[in-house]
């Protein structure tokens, strides 16, 4: 059976589907789709039923395989950003960026600097080559500012791949001594609390607490914590760790860690149904042990301020 439009609906569809048009709800900002295309440099598609406008960029500059099978961009390897009318003079954007490992943190810094939010970072595949990560973005601002942020993301990706057509396989750091010799007392002074020492390594843990649907209080020993583990030497160390952040703290912590040149490697949740909702972000960095510790501590110190905004 073929779908048929009544004349009125056919007329309405034709009217609302005309290029560069949109019918916002009262109080919402109309989307200037032509301006979005011009700023992002990408052609978009309107969804009249949802009142959105989506621009996309297939990831076809590097061959990607999953389990030794060549994957086309159509199979989930296309970056996109969708714009929707917001209130007053603002527009909302949500998107998903398909990135390689050496692109994630430079692109994240650009997105944050341009006023976009980064809301998740994770993988969608196993046995992909090269490794592919998906960075979800969002934001609410004037349309030209959001579109400029999206454009900056794609420009940064293009810049990275122009310099090195194939994704890097490491951060480019040197190896560390087999035996670590971290000065735990110095790290302890930075964080203002004792940590745990193990074979020359040192780890500091800061607990938080949430309530689960059962009414149970869940704390640090159940995994609701921020931690930083140090290995190497005082002058050449690595830090790996995890931040437990409230939703309102996430952007501030990301910006603070990136400003300290610490790499974000994952953003996701560990639980469901907890109150308040807790997001976990994992990070990694190389450098002098005290410099790394100071970068992590700076982000911890900003969490209460961000949560109270």
Coordinates of C-alpha atoms in Angstrom, one line a residue:
X1 CA 0.0 0.0 0.0
X2 CA 1.4 3.4 -1.0
X3 CA 1.4 6.4 1.3
X4 CA -0.7 9.3 0.1
X5 CA -0.7 12.9 1.1
X6 CA -3.8 15.0 1.4
X7 CA -3.4 18.2 -0.6
X8 CA -3.1 20.4 2.5
X9 CA -0.3 18.2 3.9
X10 CA 1.5 18.1 0.5
X11 CA 1.3 21.9 0.5
X12 CA 2.6 22.1 4.1
X13 CA 5.5 19.7 3.4
X14 CA 6.5 21.7 0.3
X15 CA 6.4 24.9 2.2
X16 CA 8.5 23.7 5.2
X17 CA 11.0 21.8 3.0
X18 CA 12.1 24.8 1.0
X19 CA 15.8 25.5 1.3
X20 CA 16.8 27.9 4.1
X21 CA 13.3 27.8 5.7
X22 CA 12.2 26.7 9.2
X23 CA 9.1 27.1 11.3
X24 CA 10.2 27.6 14.9
X25 CA 7.9 27.1 17.8
X26 CA 7.0 30.4 19.6
X27 CA 10.0 31.6 21.6
X28 CA 12.5 29.5 19.7
X29 CA 15.2 30.8 17.3
X30 CA 14.8 30.0 13.6
X31 CA 17.7 28.1 12.1
X32 CA 19.6 29.9 9.4
X33 CA 20.6 26.7 7.6
X34 CA 22.5 28.6 4.8
X35 CA 24.7 30.3 7.4
X36 CA 25.3 27.0 9.2
X37 CA 26.5 25.4 5.9
X38 CA 28.6 28.4 5.0
X39 CA 30.4 28.5 8.4
X40 CA 30.9 24.7 8.8
X41 CA 31.8 24.3 5.1
X42 CA 29.4 21.3 5.0
X43 CA 26.1 20.6 3.2
X44 CA 23.3 19.7 5.6
X45 CA 19.9 18.0 5.6
X46 CA 16.8 19.3 7.3
X47 CA 14.5 17.1 9.4
X48 CA 11.2 18.9 9.2
X49 CA 9.4 16.5 11.6
X50 CA 12.0 17.3 14.4
X51 CA 12.9 20.8 13.3
X52 CA 16.6 20.1 13.1
X53 CA 19.5 20.6 10.6
X54 CA 22.3 18.0 10.4
X55 CA 25.7 18.4 8.8
X56 CA 27.9 15.4 8.3
X57 CA 31.5 14.5 7.2
X58 CA 32.3 10.9 6.3
X59 CA 35.6 9.6 7.7
X60 CA 37.0 8.5 4.4
X61 CA 40.5 10.0 4.6
X62 CA 42.0 7.0 6.3
X63 CA 41.1 3.3 5.6
X64 CA 39.5 1.7 8.6
X65 CA 39.1 -2.0 9.2
X66 CA 37.1 -3.8 11.9
X67 CA 38.1 -7.4 12.5
X68 CA 40.0 -7.2 9.2
X69 CA 37.0 -6.0 7.2
X70 CA 37.2 -2.6 5.5
X71 CA 34.4 -0.4 6.9
X72 CA 32.6 2.3 4.8
X73 CA 31.7 5.6 6.5
X74 CA 28.1 4.5 6.2
X75 CA 28.7 1.8 8.8
X76 CA 29.0 4.3 11.6
X77 CA 32.2 6.2 10.7
X78 CA 30.7 9.6 9.9
X79 CA 31.1 12.6 12.0
X80 CA 28.0 14.7 12.4
X81 CA 26.5 17.7 14.2
X82 CA 22.8 18.5 14.4
X83 CA 21.4 21.9 15.2
X84 CA 18.0 22.6 16.7
X85 CA 16.2 25.8 17.6
X86 CA 16.8 27.0 21.1
X87 CA 15.1 29.7 23.2
X88 CA 15.5 33.4 22.4
X89 CA 18.6 34.0 20.3
X90 CA 20.2 30.6 21.1
X91 CA 20.5 27.3 19.2
X92 CA 21.4 23.9 20.5
X93 CA 23.9 21.5 18.9
X94 CA 24.6 17.8 19.5
X95 CA 27.1 15.7 17.6
X96 CA 29.5 12.8 17.4
X97 CA 33.0 13.1 16.1
X98 CA 34.9 10.1 14.6
X99 CA 38.5 10.5 15.7
X100 CA 41.8 8.7 15.8
X101 CA 43.9 8.5 19.0
X102 CA 46.3 11.3 18.0
X103 CA 43.4 13.6 17.2
X104 CA 41.3 13.2 20.3
X105 CA 43.0 15.6 22.7
X106 CA 43.9 18.4 20.2
X107 CA 40.4 18.3 18.9
X108 CA 38.9 18.2 22.4
X109 CA 40.9 21.3 23.3
X110 CA 39.7 23.1 20.2
X111 CA 36.1 22.2 21.0
X112 CA 36.3 23.4 24.6
X113 CA 38.1 26.6 23.6
X114 CA 35.3 27.4 21.1
X115 CA 32.6 27.0 23.8
X116 CA 31.4 23.5 22.9
X117 CA 30.8 20.9 25.6
X118 CA 32.4 17.4 25.4
X119 CA 30.0 14.9 26.9
X120 CA 31.4 11.5 26.2
X121 CA 34.5 9.7 24.7
X122 CA 34.5 6.0 24.0
X123 CA 35.0 3.3 21.4
X124 CA 32.2 1.8 19.2
X125 CA 34.2 -1.2 17.9
X126 CA 36.7 -4.0 18.9
X127 CA 39.6 -4.9 16.7
X128 CA 39.5 -1.7 14.7
X129 CA 42.6 -0.6 12.8
X130 CA 43.6 2.1 13.3
X131 CA 41.8 2.6 16.7
X132 CA 38.8 4.8 16.4
X133 CA 37.2 6.9 19.1
X134 CA 33.9 8.8 19.3
X135 CA 33.8 12.1 21.0
X136 CA 30.3 13.4 21.6
X137 CA 29.7 17.2 21.7
X138 CA 27.0 19.6 22.7
X139 CA 26.2 23.2 23.4
X140 CA 23.8 26.0 23.4
X141 CA 24.7 29.4 22.0
X142 CA 24.1 31.6 19.0
X143 CA 24.2 29.5 15.8
X144 CA 27.2 31.1 14.3
X145 CA 29.3 30.4 17.4
X146 CA 28.3 26.7 17.5
X147 CA 28.9 26.3 13.8
X148 CA 32.3 28.0 14.1
X149 CA 33.1 25.5 16.9
X150 CA 32.1 22.5 14.7
X151 CA 34.2 24.0 11.8
X152 CA 37.2 24.3 14.1
X153 CA 37.0 20.6 15.0
X154 CA 37.1 19.6 11.3
X155 CA 39.9 22.1 10.6
X156 CA 42.0 20.6 13.4
X157 CA 41.5 17.1 12.2
X158 CA 42.5 18.2 8.7
X159 CA 45.6 19.9 10.1
X160 CA 46.7 16.8 12.0
X161 CA 46.2 14.5 9.0
X162 CA 47.9 16.9 6.6
X163 CA 51.0 16.7 8.9
X164 CA 50.8 12.9 9.3
X165 CA 48.5 11.1 6.9
X166 CA 48.5 7.9 9.1
X167 CA 47.5 8.1 12.7
X168 CA 50.3 7.9 15.3
X169 CA 50.7 4.7 17.3
X170 CA 51.9 6.4 20.5
X171 CA 52.2 9.7 22.3
X172 CA 55.8 9.8 21.3
X173 CA 57.2 9.6 24.8
X174 CA 60.3 7.7 25.7
X175 CA 60.3 4.5 27.8
X176 CA 60.5 4.6 31.6
X177 CA 62.9 2.7 33.8
X178 CA 61.8 -0.8 34.8
X179 CA 62.0 0.2 38.5
X180 CA 60.0 3.3 39.6
X181 CA 61.3 5.7 42.2
X182 CA 58.4 8.2 42.7
X183 CA 58.8 10.6 45.7
X184 CA 55.6 9.7 47.5
X185 CA 56.1 12.3 50.2
X186 CA 56.3 15.1 47.6
X187 CA 53.2 13.8 45.9
X188 CA 51.4 13.6 49.3
X189 CA 52.3 17.3 49.9
X190 CA 50.6 18.3 46.6
X191 CA 47.4 16.5 47.4
X192 CA 47.3 17.2 51.1
X193 CA 46.7 13.6 51.9
X194 CA 48.5 10.3 52.2
X195 CA 48.5 7.8 49.4
X196 CA 49.6 4.2 48.8
X197 CA 53.1 3.2 47.8
X198 CA 54.0 0.1 45.8
X199 CA 57.4 -0.8 44.4
X200 CA 58.4 2.8 43.8
X201 CA 55.0 3.8 42.5
X202 CA 52.5 6.0 44.3
X203 CA 48.7 6.4 44.2
X204 CA 46.3 8.9 45.7
X205 CA 42.6 8.3 46.0
X206 CA 39.9 10.8 46.8
X207 CA 36.5 9.3 47.6
X208 CA 33.0 10.5 46.8
X209 CA 29.6 9.1 47.7
X210 CA 26.3 8.5 45.9
X211 CA 23.0 6.8 46.8
X212 CA 21.8 3.8 44.7
X213 CA 18.2 3.0 44.0
X214 CA 18.2 0.4 46.8
X215 CA 18.8 3.3 49.2
X216 CA 22.4 2.1 49.8
X217 CA 25.2 4.6 50.2
X218 CA 28.1 3.7 47.9
X219 CA 31.5 5.3 48.4
X220 CA 35.2 5.1 47.6
X221 CA 35.7 1.3 48.2
X222 CA 32.9 0.6 45.7
X223 CA 34.6 2.6 43.0
X224 CA 33.2 6.1 43.5
X225 CA 36.4 7.9 43.6
X226 CA 39.0 10.0 41.9
X227 CA 42.5 8.6 41.8
X228 CA 45.9 9.3 40.4
X229 CA 48.7 6.7 40.1
X230 CA 52.3 7.8 39.4
X231 CA 55.2 5.7 38.0
X232 CA 58.7 6.4 36.7
X233 CA 61.0 8.9 38.3
X234 CA 60.5 12.4 39.8
X235 CA 61.9 13.9 36.6
X236 CA 60.3 11.6 34.1
X237 CA 57.0 10.1 35.3
X238 CA 53.6 9.1 34.0
X239 CA 50.2 9.5 35.7
X240 CA 47.2 7.5 34.9
X241 CA 43.9 8.0 36.7
X242 CA 40.1 8.4 36.8
X243 CA 38.0 11.4 37.9
X244 CA 34.5 10.9 39.4
X245 CA 32.6 14.1 38.5
X246 CA 29.1 15.5 38.8
X247 CA 27.6 16.5 35.5
X248 CA 28.1 20.2 36.4
X249 CA 31.8 19.6 37.0
X250 CA 32.7 17.8 33.8
X251 CA 33.5 20.7 31.5
X252 CA 35.6 22.5 34.1
X253 CA 37.6 19.4 34.9
X254 CA 38.2 18.6 31.2
X255 CA 39.4 22.2 30.6
X256 CA 41.7 22.1 33.6
X257 CA 43.3 18.8 32.8
X258 CA 43.8 19.8 29.1
X259 CA 45.3 23.1 30.2
X260 CA 47.8 21.0 32.2
X261 CA 48.5 18.9 29.0
X262 CA 47.0 15.8 30.5
X263 CA 45.3 13.5 27.9
X264 CA 41.7 12.5 28.3
X265 CA 41.2 8.9 27.2
X266 CA 37.6 8.1 28.1
X267 CA 34.4 9.8 29.4
X268 CA 31.5 7.5 30.4
X269 CA 29.4 6.2 33.3
X270 CA 30.2 3.3 35.6
X271 CA 26.7 2.9 37.2
X272 CA 23.1 3.4 36.5
X273 CA 20.4 4.9 38.9
X274 CA 22.8 6.6 41.2
X275 CA 22.0 9.9 42.8
X276 CA 23.6 12.3 42.2
X277 CA 24.6 11.1 38.7
X278 CA 28.3 10.6 38.5
X279 CA 30.4 10.7 35.3
X280 CA 33.9 9.1 35.1
X281 CA 36.7 10.4 33.0
X282 CA 40.0 8.6 32.6
X283 CA 43.3 10.5 31.9
X284 CA 47.0 9.9 31.2
X285 CA 50.0 12.2 31.1
X286 CA 53.8 12.3 31.0
X287 CA 56.2 14.8 32.5
X288 CA 57.8 15.7 35.9
X289 CA 55.9 13.9 38.7
X290 CA 55.2 17.1 40.7
X291 CA 53.9 19.0 37.5
X292 CA 51.6 16.1 36.8
X293 CA 50.4 16.0 40.4
X294 CA 49.7 19.8 40.4
X295 CA 47.7 19.5 37.2
X296 CA 45.5 16.8 38.7
X297 CA 45.1 18.6 42.0
X298 CA 44.1 21.8 40.2
X299 CA 41.2 20.0 38.6
X300 CA 40.2 18.5 41.9
X301 CA 40.2 21.9 43.6
X302 CA 37.9 23.3 40.9
X303 CA 35.2 20.7 41.3
X304 CA 33.3 22.3 44.2
X305 CA 33.3 25.7 42.4
X306 CA 32.0 24.1 39.2
X307 CA 29.3 22.2 41.0
X308 CA 28.0 25.3 42.7
X309 CA 27.6 27.4 39.5

